[in-house]
Tab-separated table of C-alpha atoms in Angstrom:
chain	number	residue	atom	x	y	z
A	1	UNK	CA	-1.855	10.695	25.487
A	2	UNK	CA	1.421	12.198	24.365
A	3	UNK	CA	2.690	10.748	21.126
A	4	UNK	CA	6.449	10.273	20.771
A	5	UNK	CA	6.885	8.541	17.423
A	6	UNK	CA	7.439	11.739	15.386
A	7	UNK	CA	9.961	14.556	15.814
A	8	UNK	CA	10.284	18.109	14.448
A	9	UNK	CA	11.556	16.896	11.068
A	10	UNK	CA	8.502	14.694	10.625
A	11	UNK	CA	6.168	17.528	11.585
A	12	UNK	CA	7.863	19.892	9.125
A	13	UNK	CA	7.431	17.235	6.459
A	14	UNK	CA	3.772	16.917	7.473
A	15	UNK	CA	3.219	20.630	6.811
A	16	UNK	CA	4.836	20.281	3.385
A	17	UNK	CA	2.719	17.257	2.448
A	18	UNK	CA	-0.478	18.881	3.728
A	19	UNK	CA	0.159	21.995	1.635
A	20	UNK	CA	0.957	19.853	-1.406
A	21	UNK	CA	-2.287	17.889	-1.023
A	22	UNK	CA	-4.347	21.073	-0.707
A	23	UNK	CA	-2.730	22.594	-3.805
A	24	UNK	CA	-2.225	19.612	-6.121
A	25	UNK	CA	-4.732	16.928	-5.128
A	26	UNK	CA	-7.888	18.246	-3.467
A	27	UNK	CA	-8.922	20.573	-6.350
A	28	UNK	CA	-8.785	17.752	-8.944
A	29	UNK	CA	-9.555	14.685	-6.848
A	30	UNK	CA	-13.157	14.382	-8.062
A	31	UNK	CA	-11.828	14.222	-11.637
A	32	UNK	CA	-9.423	11.447	-10.669
A	33	UNK	CA	-12.226	9.585	-8.914
A	34	UNK	CA	-14.408	9.739	-12.030
A	35	UNK	CA	-11.514	8.650	-14.260
A	36	UNK	CA	-10.605	5.746	-11.976
A	37	UNK	CA	-6.954	6.727	-11.677
A	38	UNK	CA	-4.546	9.563	-11.018
A	39	UNK	CA	-2.853	11.006	-14.120
A	40	UNK	CA	0.626	9.700	-14.872
A	41	UNK	CA	2.234	13.147	-14.668
A	42	UNK	CA	1.136	13.438	-11.031
A	43	UNK	CA	3.813	10.910	-10.126
A	44	UNK	CA	6.479	13.225	-11.499
A	45	UNK	CA	5.202	15.829	-9.043
A	46	UNK	CA	5.588	13.337	-6.212
A	47	UNK	CA	9.114	12.699	-7.434
A	48	UNK	CA	9.862	16.420	-7.380
A	49	UNK	CA	8.446	16.617	-3.859
A	50	UNK	CA	10.993	13.974	-2.869
A	51	UNK	CA	8.614	11.431	-1.368
A	52	UNK	CA	9.898	8.525	-3.473
A	53	UNK	CA	13.497	8.950	-2.416
A	54	UNK	CA	13.348	9.353	1.345
A	55	UNK	CA	14.797	5.894	2.058
A	56	UNK	CA	16.931	5.728	-1.097
A	57	UNK	CA	20.687	6.280	-0.576
A	58	UNK	CA	22.013	9.722	-1.488
A	59	UNK	CA	24.314	8.307	-4.157
A	60	UNK	CA	21.210	7.387	-6.165
A	61	UNK	CA	19.420	10.703	-5.691
A	62	UNK	CA	17.559	9.997	-2.470
A	63	UNK	CA	17.685	11.441	1.028
A	64	UNK	CA	19.235	8.344	2.600
A	65	UNK	CA	16.936	8.339	5.644
A	66	UNK	CA	16.491	4.762	6.861
A	67	UNK	CA	13.033	5.189	8.369
A	68	UNK	CA	9.393	4.534	7.505
A	69	UNK	CA	8.145	7.430	9.620
A	70	UNK	CA	7.878	9.833	6.708
A	71	UNK	CA	5.720	7.272	4.908
A	72	UNK	CA	3.579	7.110	8.041
A	73	UNK	CA	3.076	10.869	7.892
A	74	UNK	CA	1.839	10.537	4.302
A	75	UNK	CA	-0.649	7.838	5.332
A	76	UNK	CA	-2.049	10.184	7.940
A	77	UNK	CA	-2.188	13.239	5.718
A	78	UNK	CA	-3.836	11.587	2.708
A	79	UNK	CA	-6.435	9.992	4.996
A	80	UNK	CA	-7.013	13.293	6.769
A	81	UNK	CA	-7.788	14.988	3.444
A	82	UNK	CA	-9.918	12.089	2.201
A	83	UNK	CA	-7.683	11.528	-0.835
A	84	UNK	CA	-5.036	9.128	-2.078
A	85	UNK	CA	-1.925	9.350	-4.217
A	86	UNK	CA	-3.344	6.827	-6.669
A	87	UNK	CA	-1.422	3.633	-7.293
A	88	UNK	CA	1.869	5.198	-6.265
A	89	UNK	CA	1.711	3.684	-2.777
A	90	UNK	CA	3.001	0.325	-3.967
A	91	UNK	CA	5.939	2.063	-5.646
A	92	UNK	CA	7.589	2.676	-2.272
A	93	UNK	CA	5.841	0.179	0.003
A	94	UNK	CA	6.250	-2.857	-2.285
A	95	UNK	CA	8.805	-1.922	-4.914
A	96	UNK	CA	11.607	-0.341	-2.905
A	97	UNK	CA	12.167	-3.151	-0.358
A	98	UNK	CA	12.947	-5.636	-3.122
A	99	UNK	CA	15.378	-3.266	-4.821
A	100	UNK	CA	17.060	-2.556	-1.491
A	101	UNK	CA	17.317	-6.219	-0.563
A	102	UNK	CA	18.009	-7.918	-3.890
A	103	UNK	CA	19.385	-5.529	-6.503
A	104	UNK	CA	23.064	-5.645	-7.408
A	105	UNK	CA	25.100	-2.439	-7.455
A	106	UNK	CA	24.712	-2.335	-11.234
A	107	UNK	CA	20.938	-2.743	-10.960
A	108	UNK	CA	20.658	-0.044	-8.306
A	109	UNK	CA	22.533	2.379	-10.555
A	110	UNK	CA	20.076	1.586	-13.349
A	111	UNK	CA	16.878	1.501	-11.324
A	112	UNK	CA	17.033	3.871	-8.370
A	113	UNK	CA	17.579	7.322	-9.980
A	114	UNK	CA	14.496	6.794	-12.167
A	115	UNK	CA	12.642	5.331	-9.181
A	116	UNK	CA	13.287	8.490	-7.159
A	117	UNK	CA	12.250	10.886	-9.929
A	118	UNK	CA	9.064	9.016	-10.809
A	119	UNK	CA	10.337	8.389	-14.333
A	120	UNK	CA	9.946	4.659	-13.675
A	121	UNK	CA	7.007	3.631	-11.504
A	122	UNK	CA	7.154	0.146	-9.968
A	123	UNK	CA	4.536	-2.447	-9.074
A	124	UNK	CA	4.550	-6.017	-7.769
A	125	UNK	CA	2.861	-8.832	-9.732
A	126	UNK	CA	2.328	-11.842	-7.512
A	127	UNK	CA	-1.348	-12.839	-7.549
A	128	UNK	CA	-2.738	-14.982	-10.362
A	129	UNK	CA	-6.374	-15.527	-11.399
A	130	UNK	CA	-6.496	-19.127	-10.211
A	131	UNK	CA	-4.281	-19.052	-7.136
A	132	UNK	CA	-5.160	-16.059	-4.936
A	133	UNK	CA	-3.231	-16.290	-1.668
A	134	UNK	CA	-1.599	-19.582	-2.722
A	135	UNK	CA	1.595	-18.037	-4.082
A	136	UNK	CA	3.297	-21.426	-4.342
A	137	UNK	CA	0.612	-22.513	-6.805
A	138	UNK	CA	1.496	-19.894	-9.432
A	139	UNK	CA	1.600	-20.984	-13.075
A	140	UNK	CA	3.507	-18.098	-14.692
A	141	UNK	CA	6.836	-19.393	-15.987
A	142	UNK	CA	10.203	-17.919	-16.922
A	143	UNK	CA	12.379	-20.275	-18.988
A	144	UNK	CA	16.051	-19.528	-19.514
A	145	UNK	CA	16.919	-19.206	-23.221
A	146	UNK	CA	19.287	-21.647	-24.897
A	147	UNK	CA	22.041	-19.032	-25.110
A	148	UNK	CA	21.552	-18.001	-21.479
A	149	UNK	CA	21.046	-14.305	-22.249
A	150	UNK	CA	17.415	-13.953	-21.248
A	151	UNK	CA	14.340	-15.610	-19.766
A	152	UNK	CA	11.125	-16.167	-21.704
A	153	UNK	CA	8.160	-15.123	-19.564
A	154	UNK	CA	4.639	-16.524	-20.067
A	155	UNK	CA	1.563	-16.254	-17.877
A	156	UNK	CA	-0.907	-13.844	-16.325
A	157	UNK	CA	-1.387	-11.835	-13.147
A	158	UNK	CA	-4.382	-10.058	-11.611
A	159	UNK	CA	-5.222	-7.491	-8.912
A	160	UNK	CA	-1.978	-5.634	-9.674
A	161	UNK	CA	-2.103	-2.250	-7.959
A	162	UNK	CA	-0.351	0.406	-9.996
A	163	UNK	CA	-0.405	-1.963	-12.955
A	164	UNK	CA	-1.771	0.511	-15.490
A	165	UNK	CA	0.903	3.174	-15.053
A	166	UNK	CA	3.802	0.888	-14.062
A	167	UNK	CA	7.057	1.149	-16.023
A	168	UNK	CA	8.742	-1.719	-14.149
A	169	UNK	CA	6.940	-4.630	-12.553
A	170	UNK	CA	8.481	-7.146	-10.192
A	171	UNK	CA	7.029	-10.327	-11.657
A	172	UNK	CA	7.016	-13.575	-9.690
A	173	UNK	CA	7.429	-16.576	-11.968
A	174	UNK	CA	8.421	-20.228	-11.871
A	175	UNK	CA	11.929	-20.907	-13.113
A	176	UNK	CA	11.935	-24.502	-11.824
A	177	UNK	CA	9.328	-27.098	-10.917
A	178	UNK	CA	8.395	-27.343	-7.233
A	179	UNK	CA	10.053	-30.076	-5.190
A	180	UNK	CA	8.036	-32.903	-3.688
A	181	UNK	CA	9.047	-31.801	-0.211
A	182	UNK	CA	8.865	-28.043	-0.913
A	183	UNK	CA	6.279	-26.700	-3.348
A	184	UNK	CA	7.542	-23.166	-2.654
A	185	UNK	CA	10.854	-23.894	-4.369
A	186	UNK	CA	11.376	-22.706	-7.939
A	187	UNK	CA	9.956	-19.167	-7.868
A	188	UNK	CA	12.109	-16.253	-9.025
A	189	UNK	CA	11.649	-12.481	-9.207
A	190	UNK	CA	12.225	-10.310	-12.263
A	191	UNK	CA	12.232	-6.530	-12.774
A	192	UNK	CA	10.296	-6.545	-16.041
A	193	UNK	CA	10.265	-3.553	-18.380
A	194	UNK	CA	6.620	-2.974	-19.298
A	195	UNK	CA	7.630	-1.764	-22.762
A	196	UNK	CA	8.852	-5.267	-23.631
A	197	UNK	CA	7.296	-7.034	-26.602
A	198	UNK	CA	4.631	-9.499	-25.469
A	199	UNK	CA	3.877	-7.609	-22.256
A	200	UNK	CA	0.323	-6.275	-22.110
A	201	UNK	CA	-2.024	-4.594	-19.666
A	202	UNK	CA	-5.491	-6.104	-19.735
A	203	UNK	CA	-8.551	-4.750	-17.987
A	204	UNK	CA	-8.282	-1.861	-15.572
A	205	UNK	CA	-10.338	-3.512	-12.862
A	206	UNK	CA	-13.540	-1.893	-11.604
A	207	UNK	CA	-13.275	-2.104	-7.823
A	208	UNK	CA	-15.631	-1.465	-4.914
A	209	UNK	CA	-13.183	1.046	-3.442
A	210	UNK	CA	-9.746	2.565	-4.050
A	211	UNK	CA	-11.186	4.049	-7.226
A	212	UNK	CA	-8.210	6.356	-7.787
A	213	UNK	CA	-5.737	3.492	-7.521
A	214	UNK	CA	-5.190	1.861	-10.922
A	215	UNK	CA	-5.483	-1.919	-10.591
A	216	UNK	CA	-5.008	-4.148	-13.599
A	217	UNK	CA	-4.674	-7.565	-15.134
A	218	UNK	CA	-1.340	-8.299	-16.799
A	219	UNK	CA	-0.421	-10.829	-19.477
A	220	UNK	CA	2.963	-12.095	-20.675
A	221	UNK	CA	3.377	-13.850	-24.024
A	222	UNK	CA	6.978	-14.838	-24.757
A	223	UNK	CA	8.313	-11.727	-23.028
A	224	UNK	CA	12.109	-11.684	-23.181
A	225	UNK	CA	13.571	-10.608	-19.847
A	226	UNK	CA	17.362	-10.038	-19.790
A	227	UNK	CA	19.228	-12.117	-17.209
A	228	UNK	CA	20.483	-8.806	-15.834
A	229	UNK	CA	16.918	-8.105	-14.670
A	230	UNK	CA	16.708	-11.145	-12.379
A	231	UNK	CA	16.349	-9.901	-8.782
A	232	UNK	CA	18.294	-11.966	-6.284
A	233	UNK	CA	19.019	-15.645	-6.822
A	234	UNK	CA	17.042	-17.948	-9.033
A	235	UNK	CA	14.426	-20.162	-7.322
A	236	UNK	CA	14.516	-18.255	-4.009
A	237	UNK	CA	11.650	-15.884	-4.738
A	238	UNK	CA	9.219	-17.310	-2.201
A	239	UNK	CA	11.717	-16.652	0.591
A	240	UNK	CA	12.172	-13.070	-0.616
A	241	UNK	CA	8.411	-12.495	-0.732
A	242	UNK	CA	8.019	-13.693	2.835
A	243	UNK	CA	10.850	-11.462	4.020
A	244	UNK	CA	9.048	-8.294	2.943
A	245	UNK	CA	5.569	-9.192	4.148
A	246	UNK	CA	6.146	-7.624	7.572
A	247	UNK	CA	6.717	-4.138	6.124
A	248	UNK	CA	3.785	-4.529	3.734
A	249	UNK	CA	1.459	-5.533	6.567
A	250	UNK	CA	2.691	-2.672	8.720
A	251	UNK	CA	1.798	-0.308	5.873
A	252	UNK	CA	-1.728	-1.686	5.663
A	253	UNK	CA	-2.114	-1.525	9.451
A	254	UNK	CA	-0.915	2.064	9.674
A	255	UNK	CA	-3.016	3.131	6.710
A	256	UNK	CA	-6.109	1.560	8.293
A	257	UNK	CA	-5.478	3.336	11.593
A	258	UNK	CA	-5.075	6.634	9.715
A	259	UNK	CA	-8.383	6.057	7.938
A	260	UNK	CA	-10.144	5.384	11.241
A	261	UNK	CA	-8.703	8.568	12.704
A	262	UNK	CA	-9.883	10.524	9.669
A	263	UNK	CA	-13.363	8.986	9.908
A	264	UNK	CA	-13.788	10.309	13.450
A	265	UNK	CA	-12.725	13.753	12.258
A	266	UNK	CA	-15.209	13.685	9.359
A	267	UNK	CA	-18.043	12.517	11.625
A	268	UNK	CA	-17.297	15.064	14.324
A	269	UNK	CA	-17.333	17.921	11.827
A	270	UNK	CA	-20.555	16.654	10.248
A	271	UNK	CA	-22.558	16.197	13.457
A	272	UNK	CA	-21.532	19.636	14.698
A	273	UNK	CA	-22.924	21.236	11.533
A	274	UNK	CA	-25.972	19.026	10.899
A	275	UNK	CA	-29.216	19.812	12.747
A	276	UNK	CA	-32.048	17.348	13.442
A	277	UNK	CA	-35.275	18.240	15.260
A	278	UNK	CA	-33.908	21.727	15.693
A	279	UNK	CA	-30.761	20.617	17.491
A	280	UNK	CA	-27.207	19.824	16.320
A	281	UNK	CA	-26.699	16.067	15.918
A	282	UNK	CA	-23.647	16.473	18.144
A	283	UNK	CA	-25.859	17.461	21.062
A	284	UNK	CA	-27.512	14.040	21.343
A	285	UNK	CA	-26.110	11.632	23.921
A	286	UNK	CA	-25.988	8.777	21.408
A	287	UNK	CA	-23.772	10.831	19.113
A	288	UNK	CA	-21.409	11.703	21.942
A	289	UNK	CA	-21.202	8.110	23.133
A	290	UNK	CA	-20.639	6.743	19.634
A	291	UNK	CA	-17.836	9.187	18.858
A	292	UNK	CA	-16.275	8.696	22.283
A	293	UNK	CA	-16.195	4.934	21.743
A	294	UNK	CA	-14.714	5.417	18.277
A	295	UNK	CA	-12.044	7.762	19.635
A	296	UNK	CA	-11.044	5.211	22.264
A	297	UNK	CA	-10.618	2.565	19.571
A	298	UNK	CA	-8.579	4.945	17.414
A	299	UNK	CA	-6.324	5.727	20.393
A	300	UNK	CA	-5.664	2.016	20.849
A	301	UNK	CA	-5.020	1.488	17.136
A	302	UNK	CA	-2.635	4.446	17.097
A	303	UNK	CA	-0.601	2.885	19.913
A	304	UNK	CA	-0.426	-0.457	18.097
A	305	UNK	CA	0.469	1.170	14.763
A	306	UNK	CA	3.161	3.354	16.355
A	307	UNK	CA	4.669	0.413	18.221
A	308	UNK	CA	4.851	-1.587	14.990
A	309	UNK	CA	6.431	1.416	13.243
A	310	UNK	CA	9.164	1.685	15.861
A	311	UNK	CA	9.831	-2.056	15.626
A	312	UNK	CA	9.962	-1.881	11.817
A	313	UNK	CA	12.475	0.971	11.878
A	314	UNK	CA	14.584	-0.984	14.363
A	315	UNK	CA	14.499	-4.061	12.134
A	316	UNK	CA	12.709	-6.000	14.858
A	317	UNK	CA	9.138	-6.343	13.556
A	318	UNK	CA	8.385	-10.075	13.476
A	319	UNK	CA	5.878	-11.702	11.103
A	320	UNK	CA	3.551	-12.447	14.013
A	321	UNK	CA	3.737	-8.875	15.329
A	322	UNK	CA	3.045	-7.485	11.864
A	323	UNK	CA	0.099	-9.861	11.502
A	324	UNK	CA	-1.233	-8.808	14.901
A	325	UNK	CA	-0.948	-5.101	14.052
A	326	UNK	CA	-2.667	-5.614	10.700
A	327	UNK	CA	-5.469	-7.686	12.205
A	328	UNK	CA	-6.141	-5.248	15.038
A	329	UNK	CA	-5.887	-1.992	13.108
A	330	UNK	CA	-7.935	-3.155	10.130
A	331	UNK	CA	-10.694	-4.561	12.325
A	332	UNK	CA	-10.776	-1.331	14.366
A	333	UNK	CA	-10.975	0.730	11.185
A	334	UNK	CA	-13.838	-1.434	9.926
A	335	UNK	CA	-15.876	-0.816	13.084
A	336	UNK	CA	-15.041	2.861	13.459
A	337	UNK	CA	-15.662	3.851	9.847
A	338	UNK	CA	-18.976	2.004	9.797
A	339	UNK	CA	-20.164	3.807	12.938
A	340	UNK	CA	-18.965	7.176	11.653
A	341	UNK	CA	-20.827	6.652	8.388
A	342	UNK	CA	-23.975	5.854	10.372
A	343	UNK	CA	-23.703	9.212	12.098
A	344	UNK	CA	-23.862	10.884	8.675
A	345	UNK	CA	-27.271	9.347	8.008
A	346	UNK	CA	-28.265	9.238	4.340
A	347	UNK	CA	-25.472	11.589	3.353
A	348	UNK	CA	-22.974	8.979	4.467
A	349	UNK	CA	-24.078	6.925	1.483
A	350	UNK	CA	-23.222	9.670	-0.997
A	351	UNK	CA	-19.824	9.585	-2.688
A	352	UNK	CA	-19.557	13.352	-2.482
A	353	UNK	CA	-18.865	12.864	1.213
A	354	UNK	CA	-15.398	11.535	2.090
A	355	UNK	CA	-16.810	9.077	4.634
A	356	UNK	CA	-18.564	7.147	1.839
A	357	UNK	CA	-15.368	6.807	-0.175
A	358	UNK	CA	-13.462	5.925	2.961
A	359	UNK	CA	-15.970	3.187	3.775
A	360	UNK	CA	-15.433	1.574	0.364
A	361	UNK	CA	-11.655	2.074	0.361
A	362	UNK	CA	-11.246	0.541	3.796
A	363	UNK	CA	-12.926	-2.767	3.011
A	364	UNK	CA	-9.953	-4.251	1.177
A	365	UNK	CA	-7.637	-3.776	4.166
A	366	UNK	CA	-8.917	-7.022	5.682
A	367	UNK	CA	-8.241	-8.862	2.421
A	368	UNK	CA	-5.020	-7.798	0.720
A	369	UNK	CA	-1.599	-8.365	2.216
A	370	UNK	CA	-3.116	-11.512	3.734
A	371	UNK	CA	-6.716	-11.839	4.910
A	372	UNK	CA	-7.730	-11.421	8.538
A	373	UNK	CA	-8.152	-15.190	8.684
A	374	UNK	CA	-4.554	-15.716	7.527
A	375	UNK	CA	-3.364	-13.177	10.114
A	376	UNK	CA	-5.094	-15.213	12.827
A	377	UNK	CA	-3.352	-18.365	11.599
A	378	UNK	CA	0.048	-16.654	11.802
A	379	UNK	CA	-0.639	-15.305	15.290
A	380	UNK	CA	-1.945	-18.667	16.502
A	381	UNK	CA	1.153	-20.419	15.170
A	382	UNK	CA	3.392	-17.958	17.051
A	383	UNK	CA	1.454	-18.878	20.190
A	384	UNK	CA	2.327	-22.532	19.706
A	385	UNK	CA	-1.219	-23.443	18.728
């Protein structure tokens, strides 16, 4: 099937990213995997490459291209190479939308040039140890000081991707008590400087997958946050969080599709080289049927992911459509990657093979950004059920 979502500019960008990955990531990726994170200076290289500033207006040092298609190319190319860019994914996928939507002109002048260069890496701190997906139940508080110059932040967050290297973290905190008729009221968002007194990074979490992505616990003890670092209006944070969920879920959906596509490539290459009973594994009918079935699923996921991408760029991707794309693509990736690992036999269980790392990395796609069960609830509600 002919694919129409990308043009010549995207393909030229693809060649640049592929060359960058081969030169700067592949040779050292095993070291990053063992260390459990990419080195901080790698993000400066991404800044120099220009990947952080594609959607940032030119006046702030970006390219001013209002499209997610270049991000989509990066999802495909990192998956194809069996690598990741560490925790930097949240910098653009989660950090930038809030700056675009909520930051004042003064804040954009302060934040965006450093965002583009990689001098300030951003993360989003929403989840708390005792609340999980129940954002409205958060306990972290931000109390306005008596003189009105700053907020005093206290609380804790967990599962914060990019949390170890982050220089700015968008922290969700309660500035007012919830209302009886609306427990979501009272949450506000703050662009917190991680160098602030009382801000600390706790454990770098040991995860099943995404080993190169730094994920941390954060703690805030009387952290003073200037009022100038409030993002948007006070007490409207829950609304803002919901507004950006569609783009986040598209990112997870597209990334999952790209992983499934890469898994088929890895399996195909392996079975063509591996011999069993004196014959290439690829010559057996079962192998052909398994890979054919996987390819058909990847084709379907590609169509869904591309359709969601076009809708996102047009500003028309609804919450239900994003949930549907995430549910479908992540479930496809789960099935395809599992079957492709099986075709590797015992070697599929070895971390030296990209399929093993991909298997572990993929598992979280059906959890973060809203579990598959939550996606089904959203879709069912849109159906009037």
